[in-house]
Short mmCIF file of C-alpha atoms in Angstrom, two decimals:
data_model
loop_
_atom_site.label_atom_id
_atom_site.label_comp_id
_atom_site.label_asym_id
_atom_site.label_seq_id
_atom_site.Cartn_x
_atom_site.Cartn_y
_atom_site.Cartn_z
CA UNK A 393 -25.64 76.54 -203.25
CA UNK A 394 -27.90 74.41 -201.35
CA UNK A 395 -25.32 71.99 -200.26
CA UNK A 396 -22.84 74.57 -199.25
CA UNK A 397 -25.35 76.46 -197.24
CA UNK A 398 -26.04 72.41 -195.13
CA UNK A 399 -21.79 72.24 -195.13
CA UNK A 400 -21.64 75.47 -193.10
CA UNK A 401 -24.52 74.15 -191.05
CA UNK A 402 -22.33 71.38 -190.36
CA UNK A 403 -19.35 73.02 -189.52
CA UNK A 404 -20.88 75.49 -186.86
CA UNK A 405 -22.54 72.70 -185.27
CA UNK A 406 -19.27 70.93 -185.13
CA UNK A 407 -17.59 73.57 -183.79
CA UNK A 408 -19.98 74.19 -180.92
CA UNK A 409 -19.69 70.75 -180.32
CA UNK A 410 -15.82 70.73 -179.85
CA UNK A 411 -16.13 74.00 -178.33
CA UNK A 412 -18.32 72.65 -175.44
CA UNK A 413 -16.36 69.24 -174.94
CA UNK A 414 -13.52 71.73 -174.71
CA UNK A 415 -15.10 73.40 -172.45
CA UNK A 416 -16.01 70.46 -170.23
CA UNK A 417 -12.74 69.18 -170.07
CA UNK A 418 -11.41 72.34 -168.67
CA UNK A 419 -14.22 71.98 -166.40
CA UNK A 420 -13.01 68.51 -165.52
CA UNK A 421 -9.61 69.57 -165.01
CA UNK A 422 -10.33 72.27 -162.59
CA UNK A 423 -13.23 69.94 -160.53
CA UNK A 424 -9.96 67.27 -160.81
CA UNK A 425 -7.59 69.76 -159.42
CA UNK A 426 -9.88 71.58 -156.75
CA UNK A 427 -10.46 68.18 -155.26
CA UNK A 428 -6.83 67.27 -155.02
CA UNK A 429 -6.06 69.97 -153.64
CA UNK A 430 -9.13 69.69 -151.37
CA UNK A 431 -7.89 66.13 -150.47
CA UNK A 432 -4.10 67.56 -150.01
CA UNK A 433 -5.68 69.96 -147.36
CA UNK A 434 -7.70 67.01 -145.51
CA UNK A 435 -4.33 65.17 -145.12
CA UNK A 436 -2.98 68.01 -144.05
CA UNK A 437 -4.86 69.43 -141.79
CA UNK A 438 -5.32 65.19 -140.80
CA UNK A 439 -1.60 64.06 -140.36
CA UNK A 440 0.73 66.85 -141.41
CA UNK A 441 3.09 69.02 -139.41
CA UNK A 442 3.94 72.33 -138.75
CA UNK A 443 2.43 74.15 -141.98
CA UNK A 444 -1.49 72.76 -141.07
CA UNK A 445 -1.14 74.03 -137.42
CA UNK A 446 -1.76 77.86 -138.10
CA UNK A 447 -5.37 76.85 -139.22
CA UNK A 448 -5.89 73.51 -137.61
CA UNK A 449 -8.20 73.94 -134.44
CA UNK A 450 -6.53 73.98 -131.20
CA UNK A 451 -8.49 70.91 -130.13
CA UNK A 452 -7.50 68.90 -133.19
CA UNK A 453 -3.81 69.82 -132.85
CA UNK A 454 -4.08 68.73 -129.25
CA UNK A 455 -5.44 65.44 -130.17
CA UNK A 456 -2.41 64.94 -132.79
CA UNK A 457 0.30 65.82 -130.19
CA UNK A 458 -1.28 63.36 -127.97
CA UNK A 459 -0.56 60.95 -130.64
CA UNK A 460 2.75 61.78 -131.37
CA UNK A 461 3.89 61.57 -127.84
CA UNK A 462 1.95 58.17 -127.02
CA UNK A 463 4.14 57.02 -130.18
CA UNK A 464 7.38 58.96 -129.13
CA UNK A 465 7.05 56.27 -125.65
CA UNK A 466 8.07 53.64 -128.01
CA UNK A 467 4.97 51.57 -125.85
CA UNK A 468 5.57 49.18 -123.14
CA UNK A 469 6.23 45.30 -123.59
CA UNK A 470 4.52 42.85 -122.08
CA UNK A 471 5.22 40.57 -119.60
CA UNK A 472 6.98 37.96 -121.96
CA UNK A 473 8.77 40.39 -123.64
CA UNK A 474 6.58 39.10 -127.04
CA UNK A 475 4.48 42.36 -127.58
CA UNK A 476 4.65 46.07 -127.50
CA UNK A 477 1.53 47.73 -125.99
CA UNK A 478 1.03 51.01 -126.59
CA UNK A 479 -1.87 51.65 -123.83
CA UNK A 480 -4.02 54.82 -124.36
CA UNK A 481 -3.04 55.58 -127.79
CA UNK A 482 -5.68 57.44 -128.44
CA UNK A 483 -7.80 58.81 -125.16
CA UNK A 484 -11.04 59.65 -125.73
CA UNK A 485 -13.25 62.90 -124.37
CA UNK A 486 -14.31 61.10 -121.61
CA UNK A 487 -11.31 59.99 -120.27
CA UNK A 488 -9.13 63.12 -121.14
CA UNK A 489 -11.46 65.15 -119.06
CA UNK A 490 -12.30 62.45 -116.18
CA UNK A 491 -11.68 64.86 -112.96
CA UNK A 492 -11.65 63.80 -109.40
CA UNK A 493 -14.92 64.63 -108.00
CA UNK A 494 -16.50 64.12 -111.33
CA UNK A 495 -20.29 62.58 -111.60
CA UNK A 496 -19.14 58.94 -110.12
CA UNK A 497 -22.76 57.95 -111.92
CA UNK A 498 -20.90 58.97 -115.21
CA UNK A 499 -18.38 56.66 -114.87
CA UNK A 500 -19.85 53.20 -113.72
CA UNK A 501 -20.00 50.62 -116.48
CA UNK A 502 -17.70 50.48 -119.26
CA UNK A 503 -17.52 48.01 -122.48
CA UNK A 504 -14.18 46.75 -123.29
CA UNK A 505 -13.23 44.70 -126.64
CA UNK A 506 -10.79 43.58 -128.93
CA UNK A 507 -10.21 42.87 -132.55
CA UNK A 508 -7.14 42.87 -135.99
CA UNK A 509 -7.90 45.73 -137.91
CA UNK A 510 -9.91 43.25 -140.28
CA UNK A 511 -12.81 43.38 -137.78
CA UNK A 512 -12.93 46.75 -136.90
CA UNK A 513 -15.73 47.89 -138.71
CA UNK A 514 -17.94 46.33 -136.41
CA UNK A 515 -17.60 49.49 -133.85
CA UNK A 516 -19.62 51.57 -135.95
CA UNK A 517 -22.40 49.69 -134.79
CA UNK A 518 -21.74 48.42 -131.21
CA UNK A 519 -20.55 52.03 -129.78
CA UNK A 520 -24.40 53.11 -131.80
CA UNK A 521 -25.76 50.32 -129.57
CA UNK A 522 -23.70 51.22 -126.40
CA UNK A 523 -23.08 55.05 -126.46
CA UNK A 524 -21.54 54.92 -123.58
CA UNK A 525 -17.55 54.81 -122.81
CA UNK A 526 -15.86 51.95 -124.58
CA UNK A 527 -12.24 50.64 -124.46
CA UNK A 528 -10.71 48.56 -127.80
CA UNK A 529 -7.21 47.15 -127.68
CA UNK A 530 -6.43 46.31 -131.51
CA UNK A 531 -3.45 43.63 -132.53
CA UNK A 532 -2.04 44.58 -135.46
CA UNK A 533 0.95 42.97 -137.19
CA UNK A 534 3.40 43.97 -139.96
CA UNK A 535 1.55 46.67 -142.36
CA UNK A 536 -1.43 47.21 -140.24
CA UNK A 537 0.97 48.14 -137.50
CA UNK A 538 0.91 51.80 -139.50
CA UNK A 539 -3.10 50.95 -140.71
CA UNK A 540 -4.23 50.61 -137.54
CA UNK A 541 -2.26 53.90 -135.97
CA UNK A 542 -3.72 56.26 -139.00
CA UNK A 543 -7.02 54.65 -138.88
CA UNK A 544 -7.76 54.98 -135.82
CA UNK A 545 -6.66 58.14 -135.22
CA UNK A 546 -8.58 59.04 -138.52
CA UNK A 547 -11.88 57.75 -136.81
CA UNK A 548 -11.02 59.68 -133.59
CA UNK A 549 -10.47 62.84 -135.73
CA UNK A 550 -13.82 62.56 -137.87
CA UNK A 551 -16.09 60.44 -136.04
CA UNK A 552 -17.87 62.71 -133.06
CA UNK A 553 -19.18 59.60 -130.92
CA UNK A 554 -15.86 58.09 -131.04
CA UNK A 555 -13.83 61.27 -130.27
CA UNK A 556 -16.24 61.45 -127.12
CA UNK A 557 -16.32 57.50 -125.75
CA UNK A 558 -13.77 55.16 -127.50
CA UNK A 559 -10.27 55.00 -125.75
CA UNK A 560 -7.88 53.02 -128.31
CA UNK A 561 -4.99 50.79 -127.49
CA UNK A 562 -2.49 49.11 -130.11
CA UNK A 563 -0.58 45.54 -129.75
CA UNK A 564 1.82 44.65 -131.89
CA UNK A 565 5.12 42.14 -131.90
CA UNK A 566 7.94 43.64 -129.68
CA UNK A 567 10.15 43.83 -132.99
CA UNK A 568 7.89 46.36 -134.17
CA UNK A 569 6.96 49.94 -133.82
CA UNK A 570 4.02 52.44 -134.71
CA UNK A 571 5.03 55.86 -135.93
CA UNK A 572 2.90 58.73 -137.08
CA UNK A 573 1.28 58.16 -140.57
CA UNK A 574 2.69 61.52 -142.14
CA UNK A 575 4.43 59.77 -144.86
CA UNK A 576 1.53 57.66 -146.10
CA UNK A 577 0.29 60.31 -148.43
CA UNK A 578 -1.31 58.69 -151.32
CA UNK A 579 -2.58 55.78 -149.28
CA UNK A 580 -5.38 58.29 -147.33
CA UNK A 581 -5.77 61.03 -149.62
CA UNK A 582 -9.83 59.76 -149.45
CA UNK A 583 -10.37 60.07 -145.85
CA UNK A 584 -12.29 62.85 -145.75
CA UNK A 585 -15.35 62.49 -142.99
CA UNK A 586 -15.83 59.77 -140.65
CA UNK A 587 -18.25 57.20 -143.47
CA UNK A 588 -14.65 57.28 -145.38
CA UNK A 589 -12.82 56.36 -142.64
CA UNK A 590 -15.38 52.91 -141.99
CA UNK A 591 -15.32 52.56 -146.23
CA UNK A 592 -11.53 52.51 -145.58
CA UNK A 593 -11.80 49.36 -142.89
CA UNK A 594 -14.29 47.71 -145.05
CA UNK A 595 -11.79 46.86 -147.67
CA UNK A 596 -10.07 45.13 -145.00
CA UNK A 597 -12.96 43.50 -143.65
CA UNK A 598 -12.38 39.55 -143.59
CA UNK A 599 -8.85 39.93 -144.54
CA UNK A 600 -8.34 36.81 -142.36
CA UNK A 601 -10.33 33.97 -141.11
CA UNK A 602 -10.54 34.18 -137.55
CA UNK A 603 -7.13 33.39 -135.86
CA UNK A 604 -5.27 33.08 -139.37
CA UNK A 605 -3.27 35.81 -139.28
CA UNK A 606 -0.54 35.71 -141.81
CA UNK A 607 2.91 34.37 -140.62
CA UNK A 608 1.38 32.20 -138.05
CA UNK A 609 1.26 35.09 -135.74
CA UNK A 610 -0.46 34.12 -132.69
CA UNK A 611 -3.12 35.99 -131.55
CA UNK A 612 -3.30 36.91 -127.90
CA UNK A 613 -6.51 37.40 -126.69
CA UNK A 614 -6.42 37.20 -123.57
CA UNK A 615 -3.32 40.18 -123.82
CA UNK A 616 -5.86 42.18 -125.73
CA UNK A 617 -8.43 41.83 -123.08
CA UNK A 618 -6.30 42.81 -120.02
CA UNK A 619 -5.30 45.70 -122.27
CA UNK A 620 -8.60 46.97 -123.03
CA UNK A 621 -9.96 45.86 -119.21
CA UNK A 622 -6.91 47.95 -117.88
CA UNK A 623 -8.07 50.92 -120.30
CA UNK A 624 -10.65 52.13 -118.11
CA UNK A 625 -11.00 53.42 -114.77
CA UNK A 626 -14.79 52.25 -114.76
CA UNK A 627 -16.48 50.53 -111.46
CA UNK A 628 -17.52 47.68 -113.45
CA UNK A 629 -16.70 46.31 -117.15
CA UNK A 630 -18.50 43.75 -119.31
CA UNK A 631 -15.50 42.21 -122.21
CA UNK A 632 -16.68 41.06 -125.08
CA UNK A 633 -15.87 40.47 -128.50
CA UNK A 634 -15.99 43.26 -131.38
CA UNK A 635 -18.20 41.00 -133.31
CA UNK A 636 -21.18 41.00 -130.38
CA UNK A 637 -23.88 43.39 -129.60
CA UNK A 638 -25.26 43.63 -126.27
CA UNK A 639 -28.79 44.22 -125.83
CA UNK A 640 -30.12 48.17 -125.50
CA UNK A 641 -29.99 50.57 -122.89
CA UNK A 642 -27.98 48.05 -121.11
CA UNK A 643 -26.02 50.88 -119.47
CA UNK A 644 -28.54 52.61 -117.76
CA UNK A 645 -30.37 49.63 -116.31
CA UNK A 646 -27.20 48.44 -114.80
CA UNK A 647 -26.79 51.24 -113.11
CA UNK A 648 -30.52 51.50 -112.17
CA UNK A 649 -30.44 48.15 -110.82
CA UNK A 650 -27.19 48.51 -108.44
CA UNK A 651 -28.20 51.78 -107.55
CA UNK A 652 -31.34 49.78 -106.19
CA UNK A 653 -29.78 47.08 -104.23
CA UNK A 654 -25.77 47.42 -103.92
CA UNK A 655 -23.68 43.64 -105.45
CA UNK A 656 -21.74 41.76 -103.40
CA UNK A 657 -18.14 42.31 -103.99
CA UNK A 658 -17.33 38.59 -104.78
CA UNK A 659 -20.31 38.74 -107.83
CA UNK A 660 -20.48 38.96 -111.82
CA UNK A 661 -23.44 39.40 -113.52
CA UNK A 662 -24.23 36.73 -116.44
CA UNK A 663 -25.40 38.04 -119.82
CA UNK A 664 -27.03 35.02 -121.89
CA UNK A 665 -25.07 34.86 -125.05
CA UNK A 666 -26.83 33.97 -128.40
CA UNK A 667 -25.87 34.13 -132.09
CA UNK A 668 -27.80 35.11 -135.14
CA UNK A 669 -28.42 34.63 -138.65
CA UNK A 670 -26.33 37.28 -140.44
CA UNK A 671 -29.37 38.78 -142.61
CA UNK A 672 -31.05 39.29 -139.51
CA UNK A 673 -31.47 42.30 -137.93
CA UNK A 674 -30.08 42.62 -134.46
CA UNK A 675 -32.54 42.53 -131.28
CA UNK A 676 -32.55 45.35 -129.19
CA UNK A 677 -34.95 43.72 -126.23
CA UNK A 678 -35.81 40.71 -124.72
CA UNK A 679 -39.27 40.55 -126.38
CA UNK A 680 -37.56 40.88 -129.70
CA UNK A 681 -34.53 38.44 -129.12
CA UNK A 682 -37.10 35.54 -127.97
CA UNK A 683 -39.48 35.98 -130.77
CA UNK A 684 -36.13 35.00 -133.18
CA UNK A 685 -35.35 32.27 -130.86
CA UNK A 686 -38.64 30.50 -130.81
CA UNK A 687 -38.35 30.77 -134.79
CA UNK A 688 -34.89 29.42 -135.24
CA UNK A 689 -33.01 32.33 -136.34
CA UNK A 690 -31.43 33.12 -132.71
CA UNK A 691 -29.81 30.11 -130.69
CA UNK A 692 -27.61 29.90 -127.55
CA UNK A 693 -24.29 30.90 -128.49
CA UNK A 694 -21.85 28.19 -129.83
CA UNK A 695 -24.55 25.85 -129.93
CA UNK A 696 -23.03 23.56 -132.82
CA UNK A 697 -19.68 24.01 -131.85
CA UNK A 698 -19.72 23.59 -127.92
CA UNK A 699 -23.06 23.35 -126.42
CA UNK A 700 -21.89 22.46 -122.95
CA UNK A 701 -19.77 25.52 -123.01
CA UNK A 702 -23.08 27.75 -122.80
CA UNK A 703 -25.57 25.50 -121.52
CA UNK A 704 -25.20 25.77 -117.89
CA UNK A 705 -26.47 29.37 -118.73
CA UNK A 706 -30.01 27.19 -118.68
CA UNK A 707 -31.24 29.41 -122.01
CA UNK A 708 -34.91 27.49 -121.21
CA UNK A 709 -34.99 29.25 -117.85
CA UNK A 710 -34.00 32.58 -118.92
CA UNK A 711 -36.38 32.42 -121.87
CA UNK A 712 -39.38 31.79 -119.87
CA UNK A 713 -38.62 33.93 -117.13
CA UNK A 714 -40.27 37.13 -116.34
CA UNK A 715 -39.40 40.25 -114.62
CA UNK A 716 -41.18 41.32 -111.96
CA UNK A 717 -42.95 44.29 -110.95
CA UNK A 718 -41.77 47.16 -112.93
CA UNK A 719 -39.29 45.37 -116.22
CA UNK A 720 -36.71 46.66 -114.71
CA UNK A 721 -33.51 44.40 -114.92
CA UNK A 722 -32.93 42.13 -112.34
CA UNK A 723 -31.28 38.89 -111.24
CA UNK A 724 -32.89 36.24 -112.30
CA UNK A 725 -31.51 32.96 -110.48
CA UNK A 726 -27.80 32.72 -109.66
CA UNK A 727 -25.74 29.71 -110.55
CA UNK A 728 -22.71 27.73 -109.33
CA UNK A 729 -19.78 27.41 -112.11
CA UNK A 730 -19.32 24.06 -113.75
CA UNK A 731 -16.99 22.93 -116.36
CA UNK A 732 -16.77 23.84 -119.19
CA UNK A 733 -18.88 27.13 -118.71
CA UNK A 734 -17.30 30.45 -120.01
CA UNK A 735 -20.37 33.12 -119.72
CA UNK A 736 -19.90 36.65 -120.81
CA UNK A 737 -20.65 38.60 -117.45
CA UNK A 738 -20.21 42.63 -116.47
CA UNK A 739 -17.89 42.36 -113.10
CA UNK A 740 -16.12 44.24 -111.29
CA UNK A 741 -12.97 45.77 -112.39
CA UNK A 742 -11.06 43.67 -109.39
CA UNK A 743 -12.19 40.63 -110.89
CA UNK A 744 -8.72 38.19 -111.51
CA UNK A 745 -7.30 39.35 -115.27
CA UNK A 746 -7.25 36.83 -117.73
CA UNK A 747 -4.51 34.50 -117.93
CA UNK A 748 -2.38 35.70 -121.21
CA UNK A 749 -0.63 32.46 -121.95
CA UNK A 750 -3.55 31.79 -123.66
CA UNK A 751 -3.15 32.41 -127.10
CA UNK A 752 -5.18 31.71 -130.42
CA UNK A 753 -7.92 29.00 -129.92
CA UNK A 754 -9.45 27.75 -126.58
CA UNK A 755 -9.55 27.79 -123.25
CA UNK A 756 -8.91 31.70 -123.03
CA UNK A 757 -12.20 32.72 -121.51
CA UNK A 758 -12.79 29.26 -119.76
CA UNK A 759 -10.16 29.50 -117.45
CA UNK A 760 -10.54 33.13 -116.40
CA UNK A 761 -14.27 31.97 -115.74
CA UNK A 762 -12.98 29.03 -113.63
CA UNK A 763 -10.43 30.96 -111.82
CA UNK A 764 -13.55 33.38 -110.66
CA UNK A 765 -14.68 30.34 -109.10
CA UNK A 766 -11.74 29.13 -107.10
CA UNK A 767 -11.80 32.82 -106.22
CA UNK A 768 -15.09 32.61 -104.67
CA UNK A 769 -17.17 34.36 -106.99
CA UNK A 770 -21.11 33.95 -107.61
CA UNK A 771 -22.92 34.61 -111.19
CA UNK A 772 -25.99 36.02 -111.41
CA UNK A 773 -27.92 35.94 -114.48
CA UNK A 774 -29.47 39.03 -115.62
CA UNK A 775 -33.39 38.79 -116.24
CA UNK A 776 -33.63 40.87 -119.44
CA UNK A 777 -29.84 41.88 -120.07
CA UNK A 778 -27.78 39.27 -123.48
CA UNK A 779 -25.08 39.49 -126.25
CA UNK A 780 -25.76 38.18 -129.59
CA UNK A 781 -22.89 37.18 -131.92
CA UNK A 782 -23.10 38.38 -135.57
CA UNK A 783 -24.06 35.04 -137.18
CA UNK A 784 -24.07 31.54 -136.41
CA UNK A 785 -20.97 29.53 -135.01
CA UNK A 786 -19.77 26.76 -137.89
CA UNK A 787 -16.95 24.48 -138.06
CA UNK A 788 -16.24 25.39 -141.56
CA UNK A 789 -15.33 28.50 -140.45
CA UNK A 790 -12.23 28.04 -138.74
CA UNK A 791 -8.70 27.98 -139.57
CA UNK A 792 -7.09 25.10 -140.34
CA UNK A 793 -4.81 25.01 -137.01
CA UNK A 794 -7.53 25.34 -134.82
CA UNK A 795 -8.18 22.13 -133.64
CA UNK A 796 -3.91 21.79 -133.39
CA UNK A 797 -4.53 24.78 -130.67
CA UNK A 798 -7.33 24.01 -128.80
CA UNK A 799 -5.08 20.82 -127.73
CA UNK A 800 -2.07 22.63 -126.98
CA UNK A 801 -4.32 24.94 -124.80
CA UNK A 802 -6.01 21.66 -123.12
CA UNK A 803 -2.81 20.83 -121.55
CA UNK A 804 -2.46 24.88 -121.09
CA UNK A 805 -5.51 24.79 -118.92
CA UNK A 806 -4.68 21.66 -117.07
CA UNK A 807 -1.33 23.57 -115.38
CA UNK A 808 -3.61 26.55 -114.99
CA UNK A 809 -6.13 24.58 -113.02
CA UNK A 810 -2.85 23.24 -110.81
CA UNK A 811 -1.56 26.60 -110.32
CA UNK A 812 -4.86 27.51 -108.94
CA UNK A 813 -4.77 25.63 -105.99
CA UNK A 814 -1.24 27.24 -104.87
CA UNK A 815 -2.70 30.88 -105.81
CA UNK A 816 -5.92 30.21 -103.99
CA UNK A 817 -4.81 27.27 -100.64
CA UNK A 818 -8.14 28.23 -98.56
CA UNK A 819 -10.50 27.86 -101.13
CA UNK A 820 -12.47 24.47 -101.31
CA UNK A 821 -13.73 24.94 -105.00
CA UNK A 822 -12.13 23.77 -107.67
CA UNK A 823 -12.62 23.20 -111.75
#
């Protein structure tokens, strides 16, 4: 009797058991199917057509018929017929709504960059640095050619800050096209709010090292930077790379400082460049970026791989000199150009473009630098103003051509400098 009485025991407490593990899996199934249909509606209301209009906001179907027309263009090539550019892919706030007679104040200094879809997770962090407008011109080749169009479009749809400031522009080969990512259903179900979206680009992060992009695709820099460069209608632009930070409240000093005393029109102004250990936090003053210095973890950039392509900067000067008066930025001392010098500098936006034969490795900032110049330019070094490269400079590094294409762009450079002195007859100066 007493064993029968524990066996019943038993059995009710089994069946409670089953009866709740039942239970959760029904639970499971409906938290399973809620989110994929919550996920089908985020796509939808992300990339899809017609049916996700009636609730879509009118703002956020406006955005995604801006994208389907810059697509329907079919882009531009450029001039070697090598890539399509599609310019002003995406527009951002600022730009969409740039008026004539707007705030000219608003619309002085702009930051222009450009990266493979590999490296742009970095613009999380440089437009929270800049947060100010910002133009990026992204190569993409192959399967990022559709990547690049839905994930940038996806940050432009979620991400606030970039909706406001970041203008996009796509490069790709001229054999290839971007189209609208509405058939890529399973592939960005999970992009749901704008940390997704940077998740997303951090499982491409590093997908290649440095110019070793697969098929031997070259990768034109200096392309990308005339792209991004002619992406804004700014008074002056600084170009840098995607993987750089430039030092804080950079934006409203500049204009502080020109609103002070106006430049010449033949002048760029020199930002020291530096690079940093990558577990180090990135300086946001002057104060902060010397203190690393003096202690080794911040040195002038490319120090181990090309010194004397920096070091007419003269770091030691810049380090030990002080602003006057007020901390306000300032020039500091102005220099004369000398090979093989290629500063990053904020100019003017009628500065000579880059020369896009240069492709891949070398020479592709040095000879725009040089051309300045021939041209007649000065460069002033900014007291308090730098960039700082995320993490040091090593030869191990590189890709394994790279030494194959800095040679090729040697003899590049030494027609370049030729050409110069047809382009520019009166000028005494040359490189």
């Amino acid at each position: 009797m007493h064993l029968s009485k524990k066996c019943s025991a038993f059995k009710v407490v089994l069946s409670a058991l089953l009866i709740v593990a039942l239970l959760q899996l029904i639970y499971l199934s409906f938290l399973s199917k809620f989110h994929g249909k919550q996920q089908r509606y985020r796509y939808s209301e992300l990339f899809g057509g017609s049916a996700s209009k009636k609730n879509a906001h009118p703002e956020k179907n406006s955005r995604k018929e801006r994208l389907r027309y810059s697509l329907s263009t079919g882009g531009i090539f450029d001039n070697t017929g090598q890539y399509r550019v599609y310019k002003n892919l995406i527009k951002s706030d600022f730009t969409t709504n740039q008026r004539p007679g707007s705030d000219p104040s608003s619309n002085v200094l702009a930051l222009a960059t450009h990266t493979t879809i590999n490296n742009l997770h970095h613009l999380e962090s440089l437009l929270e640095r800049w947060q100010n407008p910002l133009s990026v011109a992204i190569f993409a080749h192959g399967q990022d050619v559709k990547f690049a169009t839905a994930l940038v479009y996806a940050l432009s749809f979620f991400c606030p800050q970039i909706q406001a400031l970041v203008d996009f522009h796509l490069v790709c080969l001229s054999g290839e096209m971007a189209s609208f990512p509405e058939q890529d259903h399973e592939h960005f179900l999970g992009l749901e709010d704008c940390a997704s979206v940077f998740s997303r680009l951090e499982t491409h992060r590093d997908k290649y090292k440095n110019y070793a992009i697969s098929g031997n695709i070259s990768y034109p820099n200096n392309l990308l930077r005339n792209v991004a460069r002619g992406g804004t209608e700014s008074s002056y632009i600084l170009v840098i790379d995607i993987d750089m930070m430039p030092s804080a409240d950079l934006h409203q000093q500049f204009l502080a400082m020109i609103t002070r005393q106006q430049p010449a029109s033949e002048e760029v102004f020199v930002l020291p460049a530096f690079e940093i250990r990558h577990a180090r936090k990135m300086p946001a003053t002057k104060a902060e970026l010397v203190q690393l210095y003096q202690v080794g973890e911040v040195r002038p950039f490319y120090e181990e791989l090309c010194p004397r392509c920096q070091a007419p900067t003269n770091y030691s000067q810049w380090v030990n000199s002080h602003v006057r008066g007020t901390g306000s930025l300032e020039i500091a001392y102005t220099l004369t150009w000398v090979d093989p010098w290629e500063p990053f500098y904020i100019g003017p936006r009628t500065v000579p473009l880059y020369d896009e034969n240069f492709k891949q490795y070398g020479f592709n900032r040095i000879s725009q630098a040089c051309e300045l110049h021939v041209a007649g330019y000065k460069f002033s070094v900014l007291s308090s103003a730098f960039v700082v490269h995320r993490g040091f400079k090593i030869q191990g590094d590189f890709h394994a051509r790279k030494d194959e294409e800095n040679k090729r762009n040697r003899v590049l450079f030494r027609s370049f400098k030729e050409g110069l002195k047809t382009k520019y007859p009166s000028s005494t100066r040359r490189c």
